[in-house]
Coordinates of N, CA and C in Angstrom, one line a residue:
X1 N -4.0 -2.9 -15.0 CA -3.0 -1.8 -15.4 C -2.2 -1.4 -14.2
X2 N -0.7 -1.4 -14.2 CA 0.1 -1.1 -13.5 C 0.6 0.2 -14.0
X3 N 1.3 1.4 -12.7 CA 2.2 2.2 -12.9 C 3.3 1.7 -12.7
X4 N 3.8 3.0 -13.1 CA 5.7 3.0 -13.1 C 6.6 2.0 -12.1
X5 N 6.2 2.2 -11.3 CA 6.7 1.3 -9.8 C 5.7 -0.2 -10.0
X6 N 5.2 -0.6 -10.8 CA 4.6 -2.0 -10.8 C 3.5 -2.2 -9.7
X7 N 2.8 -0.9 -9.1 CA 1.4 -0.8 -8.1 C 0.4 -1.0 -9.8
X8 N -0.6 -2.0 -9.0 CA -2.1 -2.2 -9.8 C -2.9 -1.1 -9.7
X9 N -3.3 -0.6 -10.5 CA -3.6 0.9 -10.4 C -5.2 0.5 -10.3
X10 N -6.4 1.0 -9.7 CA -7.4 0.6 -9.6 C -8.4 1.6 -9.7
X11 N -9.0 2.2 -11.0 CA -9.9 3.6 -11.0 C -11.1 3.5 -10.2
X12 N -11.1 4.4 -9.6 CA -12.3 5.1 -8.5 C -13.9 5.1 -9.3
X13 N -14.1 4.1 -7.9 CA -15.5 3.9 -8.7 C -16.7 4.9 -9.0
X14 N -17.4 4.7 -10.2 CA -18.6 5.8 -10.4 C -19.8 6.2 -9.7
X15 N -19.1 6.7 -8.3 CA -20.3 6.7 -7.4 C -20.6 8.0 -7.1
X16 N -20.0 9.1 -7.8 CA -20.5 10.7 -8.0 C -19.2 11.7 -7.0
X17 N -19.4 12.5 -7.4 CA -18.3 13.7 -6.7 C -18.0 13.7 -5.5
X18 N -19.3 13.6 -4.9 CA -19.3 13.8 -3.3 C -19.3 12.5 -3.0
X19 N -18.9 11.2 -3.6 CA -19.0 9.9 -2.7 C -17.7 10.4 -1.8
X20 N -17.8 8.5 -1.0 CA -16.9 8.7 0.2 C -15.9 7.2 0.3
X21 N -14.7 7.2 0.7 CA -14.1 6.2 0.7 C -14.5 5.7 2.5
X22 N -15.2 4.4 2.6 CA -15.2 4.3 4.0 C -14.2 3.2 4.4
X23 N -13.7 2.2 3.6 CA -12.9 1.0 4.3 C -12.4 0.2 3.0
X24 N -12.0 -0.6 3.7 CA -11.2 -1.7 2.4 C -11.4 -3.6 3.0
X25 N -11.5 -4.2 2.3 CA -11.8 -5.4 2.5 C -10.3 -6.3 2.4
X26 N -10.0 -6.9 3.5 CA -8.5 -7.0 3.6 C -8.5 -8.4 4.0
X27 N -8.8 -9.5 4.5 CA -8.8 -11.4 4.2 C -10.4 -11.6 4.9
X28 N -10.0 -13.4 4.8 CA -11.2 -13.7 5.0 C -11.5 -14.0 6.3
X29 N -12.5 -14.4 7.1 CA -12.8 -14.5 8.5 C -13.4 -15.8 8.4
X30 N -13.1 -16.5 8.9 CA -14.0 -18.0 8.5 C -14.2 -18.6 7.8
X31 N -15.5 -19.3 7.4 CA -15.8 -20.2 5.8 C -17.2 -20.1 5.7
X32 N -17.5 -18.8 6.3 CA -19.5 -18.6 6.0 C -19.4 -17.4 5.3
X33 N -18.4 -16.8 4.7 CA -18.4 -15.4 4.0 C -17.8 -14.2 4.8
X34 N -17.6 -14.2 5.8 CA -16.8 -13.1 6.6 C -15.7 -12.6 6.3
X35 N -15.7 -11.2 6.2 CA -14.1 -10.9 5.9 C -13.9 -9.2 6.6
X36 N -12.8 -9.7 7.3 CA -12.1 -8.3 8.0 C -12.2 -7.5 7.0
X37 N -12.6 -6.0 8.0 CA -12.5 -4.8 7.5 C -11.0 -3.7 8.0
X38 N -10.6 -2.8 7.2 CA -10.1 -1.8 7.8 C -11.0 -0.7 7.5
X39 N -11.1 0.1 8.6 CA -12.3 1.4 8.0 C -11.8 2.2 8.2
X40 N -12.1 3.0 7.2 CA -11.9 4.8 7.4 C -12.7 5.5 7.8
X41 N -13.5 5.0 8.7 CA -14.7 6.0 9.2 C -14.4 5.6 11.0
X42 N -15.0 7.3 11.7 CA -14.8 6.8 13.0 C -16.4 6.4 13.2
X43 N -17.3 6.6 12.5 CA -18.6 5.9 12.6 C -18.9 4.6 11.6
X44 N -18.3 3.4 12.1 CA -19.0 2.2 11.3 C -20.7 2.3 11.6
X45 N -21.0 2.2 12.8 CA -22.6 2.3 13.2 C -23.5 3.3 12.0
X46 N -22.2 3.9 11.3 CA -23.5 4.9 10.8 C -23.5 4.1 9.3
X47 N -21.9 3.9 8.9 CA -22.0 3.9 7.5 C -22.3 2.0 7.2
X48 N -21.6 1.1 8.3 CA -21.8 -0.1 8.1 C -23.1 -0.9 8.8
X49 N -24.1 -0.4 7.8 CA -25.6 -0.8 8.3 C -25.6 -1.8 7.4
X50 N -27.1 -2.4 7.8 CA -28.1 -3.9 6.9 C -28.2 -3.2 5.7
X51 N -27.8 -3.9 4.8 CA -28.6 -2.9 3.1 C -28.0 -1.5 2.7
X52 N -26.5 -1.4 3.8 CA -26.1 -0.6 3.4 C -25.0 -1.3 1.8
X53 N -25.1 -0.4 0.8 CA -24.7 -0.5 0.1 C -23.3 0.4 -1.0
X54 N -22.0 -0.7 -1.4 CA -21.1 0.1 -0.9 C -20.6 -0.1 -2.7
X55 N -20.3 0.8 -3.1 CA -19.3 0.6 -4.7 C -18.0 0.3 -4.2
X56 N -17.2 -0.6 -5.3 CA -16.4 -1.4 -5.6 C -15.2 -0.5 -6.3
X57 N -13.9 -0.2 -5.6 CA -12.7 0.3 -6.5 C -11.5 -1.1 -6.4
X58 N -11.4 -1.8 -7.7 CA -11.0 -2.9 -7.8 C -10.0 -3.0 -9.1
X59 N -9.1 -4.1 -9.7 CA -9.0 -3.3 -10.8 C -9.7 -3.5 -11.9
X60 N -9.6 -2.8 -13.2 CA -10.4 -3.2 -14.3 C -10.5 -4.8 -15.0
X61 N -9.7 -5.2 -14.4 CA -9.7 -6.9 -15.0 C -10.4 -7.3 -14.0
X62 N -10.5 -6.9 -12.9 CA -11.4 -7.9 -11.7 C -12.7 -7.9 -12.0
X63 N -13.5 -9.4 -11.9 CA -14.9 -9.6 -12.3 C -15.6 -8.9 -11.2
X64 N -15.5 -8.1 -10.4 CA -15.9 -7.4 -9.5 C -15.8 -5.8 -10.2
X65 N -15.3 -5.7 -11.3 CA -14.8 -4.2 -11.2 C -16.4 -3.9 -11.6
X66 N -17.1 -2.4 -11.2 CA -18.1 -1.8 -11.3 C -19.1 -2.5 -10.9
X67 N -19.2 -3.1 -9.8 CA -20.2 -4.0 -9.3 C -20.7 -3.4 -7.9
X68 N -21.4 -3.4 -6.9 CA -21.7 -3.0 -5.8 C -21.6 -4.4 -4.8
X69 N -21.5 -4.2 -4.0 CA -22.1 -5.3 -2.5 C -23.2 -4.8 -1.3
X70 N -23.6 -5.7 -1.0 CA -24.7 -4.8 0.1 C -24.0 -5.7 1.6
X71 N -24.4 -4.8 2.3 CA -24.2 -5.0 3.6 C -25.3 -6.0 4.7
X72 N -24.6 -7.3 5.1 CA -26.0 -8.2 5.6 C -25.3 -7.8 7.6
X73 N -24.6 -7.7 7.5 CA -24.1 -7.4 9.1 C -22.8 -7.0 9.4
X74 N -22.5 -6.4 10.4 CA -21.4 -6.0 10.8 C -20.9 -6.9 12.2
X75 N -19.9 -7.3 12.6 CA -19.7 -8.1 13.8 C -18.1 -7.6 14.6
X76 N -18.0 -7.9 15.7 CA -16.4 -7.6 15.6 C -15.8 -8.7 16.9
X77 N -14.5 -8.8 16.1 CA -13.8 -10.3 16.9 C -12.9 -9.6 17.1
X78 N -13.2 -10.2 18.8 CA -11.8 -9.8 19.0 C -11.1 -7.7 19.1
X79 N -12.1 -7.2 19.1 CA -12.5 -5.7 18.6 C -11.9 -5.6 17.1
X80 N -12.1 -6.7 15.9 CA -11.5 -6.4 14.4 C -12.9 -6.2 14.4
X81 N -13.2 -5.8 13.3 CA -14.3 -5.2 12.4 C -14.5 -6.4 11.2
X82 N -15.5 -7.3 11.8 CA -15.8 -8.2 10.1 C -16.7 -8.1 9.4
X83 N -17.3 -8.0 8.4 CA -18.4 -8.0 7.8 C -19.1 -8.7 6.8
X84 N -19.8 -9.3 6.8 CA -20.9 -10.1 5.9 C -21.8 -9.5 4.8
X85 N -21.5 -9.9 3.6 CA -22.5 -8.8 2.9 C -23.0 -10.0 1.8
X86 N -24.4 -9.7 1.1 CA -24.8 -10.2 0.6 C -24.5 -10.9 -0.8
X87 N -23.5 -10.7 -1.3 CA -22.8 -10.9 -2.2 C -21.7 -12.4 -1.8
X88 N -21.1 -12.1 -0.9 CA -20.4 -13.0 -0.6 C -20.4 -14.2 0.5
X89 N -21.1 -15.9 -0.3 CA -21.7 -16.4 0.3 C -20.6 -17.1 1.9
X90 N -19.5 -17.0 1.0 CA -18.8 -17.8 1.6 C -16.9 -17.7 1.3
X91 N -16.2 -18.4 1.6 CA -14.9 -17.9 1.7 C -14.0 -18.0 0.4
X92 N -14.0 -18.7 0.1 CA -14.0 -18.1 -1.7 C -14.3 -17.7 -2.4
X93 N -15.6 -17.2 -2.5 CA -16.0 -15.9 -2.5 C -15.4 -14.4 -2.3
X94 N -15.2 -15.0 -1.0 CA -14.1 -13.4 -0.4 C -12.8 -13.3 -0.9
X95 N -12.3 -14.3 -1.0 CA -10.6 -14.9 -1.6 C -10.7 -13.9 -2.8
X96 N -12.2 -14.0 -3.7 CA -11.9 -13.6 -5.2 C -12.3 -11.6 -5.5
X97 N -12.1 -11.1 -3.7 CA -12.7 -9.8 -3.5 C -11.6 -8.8 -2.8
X98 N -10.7 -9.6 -2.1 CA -9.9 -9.2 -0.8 C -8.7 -8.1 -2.0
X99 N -8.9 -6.8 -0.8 CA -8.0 -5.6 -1.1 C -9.1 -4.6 -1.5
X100 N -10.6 -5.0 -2.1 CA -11.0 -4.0 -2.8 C -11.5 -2.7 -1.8
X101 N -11.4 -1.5 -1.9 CA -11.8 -0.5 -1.5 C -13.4 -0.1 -1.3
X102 N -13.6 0.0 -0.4 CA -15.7 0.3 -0.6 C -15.8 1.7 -0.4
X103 N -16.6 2.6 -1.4 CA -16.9 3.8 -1.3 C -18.7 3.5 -1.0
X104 N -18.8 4.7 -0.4 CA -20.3 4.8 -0.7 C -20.9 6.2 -1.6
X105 N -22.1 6.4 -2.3 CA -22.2 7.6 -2.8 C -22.9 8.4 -2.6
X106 N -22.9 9.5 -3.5 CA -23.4 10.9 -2.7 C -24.4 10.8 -2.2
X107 N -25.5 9.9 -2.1 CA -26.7 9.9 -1.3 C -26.6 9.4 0.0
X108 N -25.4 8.3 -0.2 CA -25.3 8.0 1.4 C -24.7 9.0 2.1
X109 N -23.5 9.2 1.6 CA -22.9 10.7 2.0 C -23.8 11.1 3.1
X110 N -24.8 12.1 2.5 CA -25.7 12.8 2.3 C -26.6 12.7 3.4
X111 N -27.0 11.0 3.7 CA -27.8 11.1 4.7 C -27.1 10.9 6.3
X112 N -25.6 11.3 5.9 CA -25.1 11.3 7.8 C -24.1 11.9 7.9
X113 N -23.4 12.1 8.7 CA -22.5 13.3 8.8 C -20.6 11.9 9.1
X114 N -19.7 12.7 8.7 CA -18.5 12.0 8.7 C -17.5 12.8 9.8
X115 N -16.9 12.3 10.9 CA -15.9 13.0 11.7 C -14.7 13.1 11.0
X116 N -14.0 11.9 10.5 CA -12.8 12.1 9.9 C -12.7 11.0 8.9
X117 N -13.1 12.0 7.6 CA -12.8 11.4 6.5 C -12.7 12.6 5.6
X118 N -12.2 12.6 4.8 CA -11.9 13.6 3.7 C -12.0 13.4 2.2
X119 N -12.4 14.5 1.6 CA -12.4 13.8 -0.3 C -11.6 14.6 -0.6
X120 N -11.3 13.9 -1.8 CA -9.8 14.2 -2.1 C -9.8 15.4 -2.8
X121 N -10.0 16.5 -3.1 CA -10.4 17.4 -3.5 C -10.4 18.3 -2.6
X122 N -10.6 18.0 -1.4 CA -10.0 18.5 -0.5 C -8.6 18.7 0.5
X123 N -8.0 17.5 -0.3 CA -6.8 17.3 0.3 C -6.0 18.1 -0.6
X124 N -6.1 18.0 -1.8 CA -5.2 18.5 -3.1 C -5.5 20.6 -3.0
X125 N -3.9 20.9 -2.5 CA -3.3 21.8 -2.4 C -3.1 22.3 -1.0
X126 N -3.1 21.4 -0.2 CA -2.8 21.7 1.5 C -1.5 21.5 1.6
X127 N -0.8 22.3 2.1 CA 0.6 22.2 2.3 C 1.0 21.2 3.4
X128 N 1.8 20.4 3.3 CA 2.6 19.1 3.7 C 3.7 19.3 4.9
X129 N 3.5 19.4 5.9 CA 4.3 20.3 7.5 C 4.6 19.1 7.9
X130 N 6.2 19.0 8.3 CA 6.6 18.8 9.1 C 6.6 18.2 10.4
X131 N 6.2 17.3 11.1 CA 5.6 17.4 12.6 C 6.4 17.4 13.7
X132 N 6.3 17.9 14.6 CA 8.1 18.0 15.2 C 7.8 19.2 16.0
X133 N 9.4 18.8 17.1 CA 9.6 20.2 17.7 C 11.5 20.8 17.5
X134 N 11.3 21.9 17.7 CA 12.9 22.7 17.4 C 12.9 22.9 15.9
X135 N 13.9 22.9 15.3 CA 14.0 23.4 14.2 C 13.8 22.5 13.0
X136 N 13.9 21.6 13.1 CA 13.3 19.7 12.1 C 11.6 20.3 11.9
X137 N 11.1 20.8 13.1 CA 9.4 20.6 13.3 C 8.9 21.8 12.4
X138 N 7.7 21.4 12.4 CA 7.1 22.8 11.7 C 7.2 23.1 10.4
X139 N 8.4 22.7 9.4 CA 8.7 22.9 8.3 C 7.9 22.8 7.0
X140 N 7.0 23.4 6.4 CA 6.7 23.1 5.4 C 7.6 22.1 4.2
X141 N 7.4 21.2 3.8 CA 7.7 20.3 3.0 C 7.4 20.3 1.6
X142 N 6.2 20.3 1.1 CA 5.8 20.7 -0.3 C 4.3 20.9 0.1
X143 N 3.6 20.6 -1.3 CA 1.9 20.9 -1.3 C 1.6 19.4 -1.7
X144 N 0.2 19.0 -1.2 CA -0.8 17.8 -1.9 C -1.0 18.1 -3.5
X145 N -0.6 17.3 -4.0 CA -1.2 17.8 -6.0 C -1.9 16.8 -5.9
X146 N -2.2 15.7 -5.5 CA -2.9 14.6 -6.2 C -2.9 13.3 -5.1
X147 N -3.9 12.5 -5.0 CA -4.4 11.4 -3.8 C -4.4 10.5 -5.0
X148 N -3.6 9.2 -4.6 CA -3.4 8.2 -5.3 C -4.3 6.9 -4.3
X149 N -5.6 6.2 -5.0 CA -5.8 4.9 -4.6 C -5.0 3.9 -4.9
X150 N -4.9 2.9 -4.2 CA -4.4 1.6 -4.5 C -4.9 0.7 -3.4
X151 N -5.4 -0.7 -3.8 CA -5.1 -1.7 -3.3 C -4.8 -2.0 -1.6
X152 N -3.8 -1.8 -2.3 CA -3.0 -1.4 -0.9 C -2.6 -0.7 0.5
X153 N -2.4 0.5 -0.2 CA -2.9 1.7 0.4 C -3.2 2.5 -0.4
X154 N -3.8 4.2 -0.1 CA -3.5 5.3 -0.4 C -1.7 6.4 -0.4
X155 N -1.7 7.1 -1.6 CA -0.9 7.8 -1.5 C -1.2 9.0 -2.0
X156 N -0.2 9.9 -1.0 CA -0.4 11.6 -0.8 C 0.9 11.6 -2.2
X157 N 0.4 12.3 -3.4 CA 1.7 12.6 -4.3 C 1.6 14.4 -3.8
X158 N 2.8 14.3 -3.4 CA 3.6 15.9 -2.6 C 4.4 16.5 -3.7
X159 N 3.7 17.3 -4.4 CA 5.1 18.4 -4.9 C 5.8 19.4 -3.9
X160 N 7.2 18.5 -4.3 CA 8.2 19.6 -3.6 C 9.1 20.4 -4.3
X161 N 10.4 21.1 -3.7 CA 11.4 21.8 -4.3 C 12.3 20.8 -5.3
X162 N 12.3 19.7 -4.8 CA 13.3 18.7 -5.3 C 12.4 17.5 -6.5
X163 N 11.0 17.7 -6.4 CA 10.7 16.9 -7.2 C 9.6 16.4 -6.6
X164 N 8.8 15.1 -7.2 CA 7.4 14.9 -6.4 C 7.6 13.6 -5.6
X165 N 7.2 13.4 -3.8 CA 7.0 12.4 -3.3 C 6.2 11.8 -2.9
X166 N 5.8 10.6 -3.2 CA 4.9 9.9 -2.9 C 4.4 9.5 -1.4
X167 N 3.8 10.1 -0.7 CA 3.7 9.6 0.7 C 2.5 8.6 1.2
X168 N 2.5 7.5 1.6 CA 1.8 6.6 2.1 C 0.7 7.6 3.1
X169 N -0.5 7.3 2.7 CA -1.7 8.3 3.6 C -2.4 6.9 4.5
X170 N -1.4 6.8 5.8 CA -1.2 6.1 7.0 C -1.2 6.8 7.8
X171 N -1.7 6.3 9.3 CA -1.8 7.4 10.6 C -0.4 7.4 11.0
X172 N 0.5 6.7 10.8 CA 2.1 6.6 11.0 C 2.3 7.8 11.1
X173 N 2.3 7.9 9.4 CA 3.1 8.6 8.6 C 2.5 9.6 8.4
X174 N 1.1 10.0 8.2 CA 0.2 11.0 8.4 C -0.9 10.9 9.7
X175 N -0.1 11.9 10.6 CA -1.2 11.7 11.9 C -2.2 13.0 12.0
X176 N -2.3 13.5 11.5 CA -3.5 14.5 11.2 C -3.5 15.7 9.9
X177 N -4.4 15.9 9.9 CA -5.1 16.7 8.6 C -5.8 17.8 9.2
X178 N -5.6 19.2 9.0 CA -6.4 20.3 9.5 C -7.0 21.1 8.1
X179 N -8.3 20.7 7.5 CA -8.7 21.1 6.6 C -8.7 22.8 6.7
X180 N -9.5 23.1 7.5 CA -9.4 24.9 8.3 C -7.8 25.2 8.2
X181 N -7.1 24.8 8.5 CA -6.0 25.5 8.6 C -4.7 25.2 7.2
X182 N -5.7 24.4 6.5 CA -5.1 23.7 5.0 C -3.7 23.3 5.3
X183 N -3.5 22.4 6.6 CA -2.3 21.4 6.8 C -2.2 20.3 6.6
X184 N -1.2 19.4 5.9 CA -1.3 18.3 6.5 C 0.1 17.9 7.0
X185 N -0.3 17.1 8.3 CA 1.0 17.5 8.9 C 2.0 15.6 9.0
X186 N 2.9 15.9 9.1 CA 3.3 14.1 8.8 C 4.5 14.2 9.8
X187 N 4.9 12.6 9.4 CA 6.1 12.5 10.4 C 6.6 11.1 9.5
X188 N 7.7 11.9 8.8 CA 8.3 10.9 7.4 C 9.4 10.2 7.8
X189 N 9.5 9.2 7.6 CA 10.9 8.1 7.9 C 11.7 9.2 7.2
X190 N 13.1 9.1 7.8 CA 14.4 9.5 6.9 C 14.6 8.9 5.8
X191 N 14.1 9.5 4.6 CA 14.6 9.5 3.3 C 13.9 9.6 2.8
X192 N 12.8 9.6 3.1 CA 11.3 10.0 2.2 C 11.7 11.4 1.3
X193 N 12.0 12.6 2.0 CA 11.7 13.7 1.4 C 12.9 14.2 1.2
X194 N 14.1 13.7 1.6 CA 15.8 14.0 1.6 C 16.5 12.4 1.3
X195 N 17.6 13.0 0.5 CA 18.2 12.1 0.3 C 19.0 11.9 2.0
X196 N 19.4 10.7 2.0 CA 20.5 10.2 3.5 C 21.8 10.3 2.7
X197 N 22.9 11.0 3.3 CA 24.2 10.9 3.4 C 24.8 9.7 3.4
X198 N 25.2 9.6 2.8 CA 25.7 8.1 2.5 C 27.1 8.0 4.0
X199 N 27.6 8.4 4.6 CA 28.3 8.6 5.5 C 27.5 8.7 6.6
X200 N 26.4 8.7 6.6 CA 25.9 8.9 8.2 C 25.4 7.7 7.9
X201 N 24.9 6.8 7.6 CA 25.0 5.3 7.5 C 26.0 5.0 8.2
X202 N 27.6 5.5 7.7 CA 28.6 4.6 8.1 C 29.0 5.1 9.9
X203 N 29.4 4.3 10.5 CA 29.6 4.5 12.5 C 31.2 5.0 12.1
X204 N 31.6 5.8 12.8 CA 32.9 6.1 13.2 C 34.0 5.0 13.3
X205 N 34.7 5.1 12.5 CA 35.8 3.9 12.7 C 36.6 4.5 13.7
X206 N 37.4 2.9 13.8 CA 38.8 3.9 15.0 C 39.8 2.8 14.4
X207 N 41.0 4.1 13.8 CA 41.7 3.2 13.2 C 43.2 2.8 14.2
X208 N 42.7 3.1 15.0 CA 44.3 2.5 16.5 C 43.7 1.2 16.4
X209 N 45.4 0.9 17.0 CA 45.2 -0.4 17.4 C 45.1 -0.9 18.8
X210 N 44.5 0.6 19.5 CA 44.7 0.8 21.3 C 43.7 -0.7 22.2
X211 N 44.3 -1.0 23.1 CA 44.2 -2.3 23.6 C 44.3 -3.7 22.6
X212 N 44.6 -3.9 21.5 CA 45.6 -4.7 20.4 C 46.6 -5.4 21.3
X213 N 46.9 -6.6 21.0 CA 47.9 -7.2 21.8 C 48.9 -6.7 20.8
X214 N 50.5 -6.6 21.3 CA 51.5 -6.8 20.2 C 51.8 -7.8 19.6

């Protein structure tokens, strides 16, 4: 199932309220089953154990959707993060897995503590600032209504004055989150949240013909 924009929309797996999104499985590493991680946790040691076991957000056509994987090792090349898990023997295997999201659930949660990771329920109604200095900085922007998974990435949907924007939930683009202080603070390409002037595109012409030969 796709939305509006043609993203494969992939529902959040049934791993209970308090689960956690820790990483996403992004190509393959070899031909014995390896496949690079990106994580969302600043503790892999804690969450990416032996038998640690992770739920699957994939999409609903994928023969993977509602399935689990276990964790047989963690390794890192090169300082990437790869991981082996019991599920996937080997590299087509992984070919038929790559993008899906790994959550863990409320019991793992439960048994360790997370420095920077957030549930989404948490994020939805923190006001959307600005990052900056002088008068651009600081600015409130709109509020969080809603954390969109995908594939791909995550997105922050921002209601604003002008309508709702979709923001990519990237350290780019989102470099910090202050739950306590209910911020989240970003640093948006131009045009994300304003339209561009179609004239500031265009460079100053010069219509002389000063140094022109006659």
């Amino acid at each position: 199932m796709a939305d509006a924009h043609g993203r494969v929309r992939a529902p959040r797996p049934a791993s209970g309220a308090g689960s956690l999104r820790v990483g996403r499985l992004t190509k393959p590493h070899g031909l014995k089953g390896g496949v690079k991680l990106e994580l969302f946790t600043d503790n892999p040691e804690l969450r990416f154990t032996p038998g640690a076991v992770f739920h699957l957000q994939v999409p609903e056509e994928s023969p993977w959707f509602g399935r689990t994987i276990t964790m047989r090792e963690l390794r890192w090349f090169n300082e990437s993060p790869v991981g082996f898990f019991q599920e996937l023997p080997d590299r087509t295997a992984v070919e038929g897995i790559v993008r899906a999201i790994l959550w863990i659930d409320e019991q793992a949660v439960a048994e360790g503590e997370e420095d920077n990771a957030w549930y989404d329920h948490q994020l939805v109604g923190l006001d959307v600032v600005r990052e900056g200095e002088g008068e651009a900085g600081n600015v409130k922007l709109g509020t969080v209504a809603e954390v969109q998974h995908f594939p791909a990435q995550d997105l922050l949907v921002v209601n604003t004055d002008g309508g709702t924007v979709l923001v990519p939930f990237v350290e780019a683009i989102v470099p910090s989150v202050d739950i306590e202080a209910g911020v989240v603070r970003v640093t948006p390409p131009a045009g994300l949240f304003e339209e561009i002037p179609e004239d500031a595109a265009e460079a100053p012409g010069d219509d002389s013909q000063q140094g022109m030969p006659a």
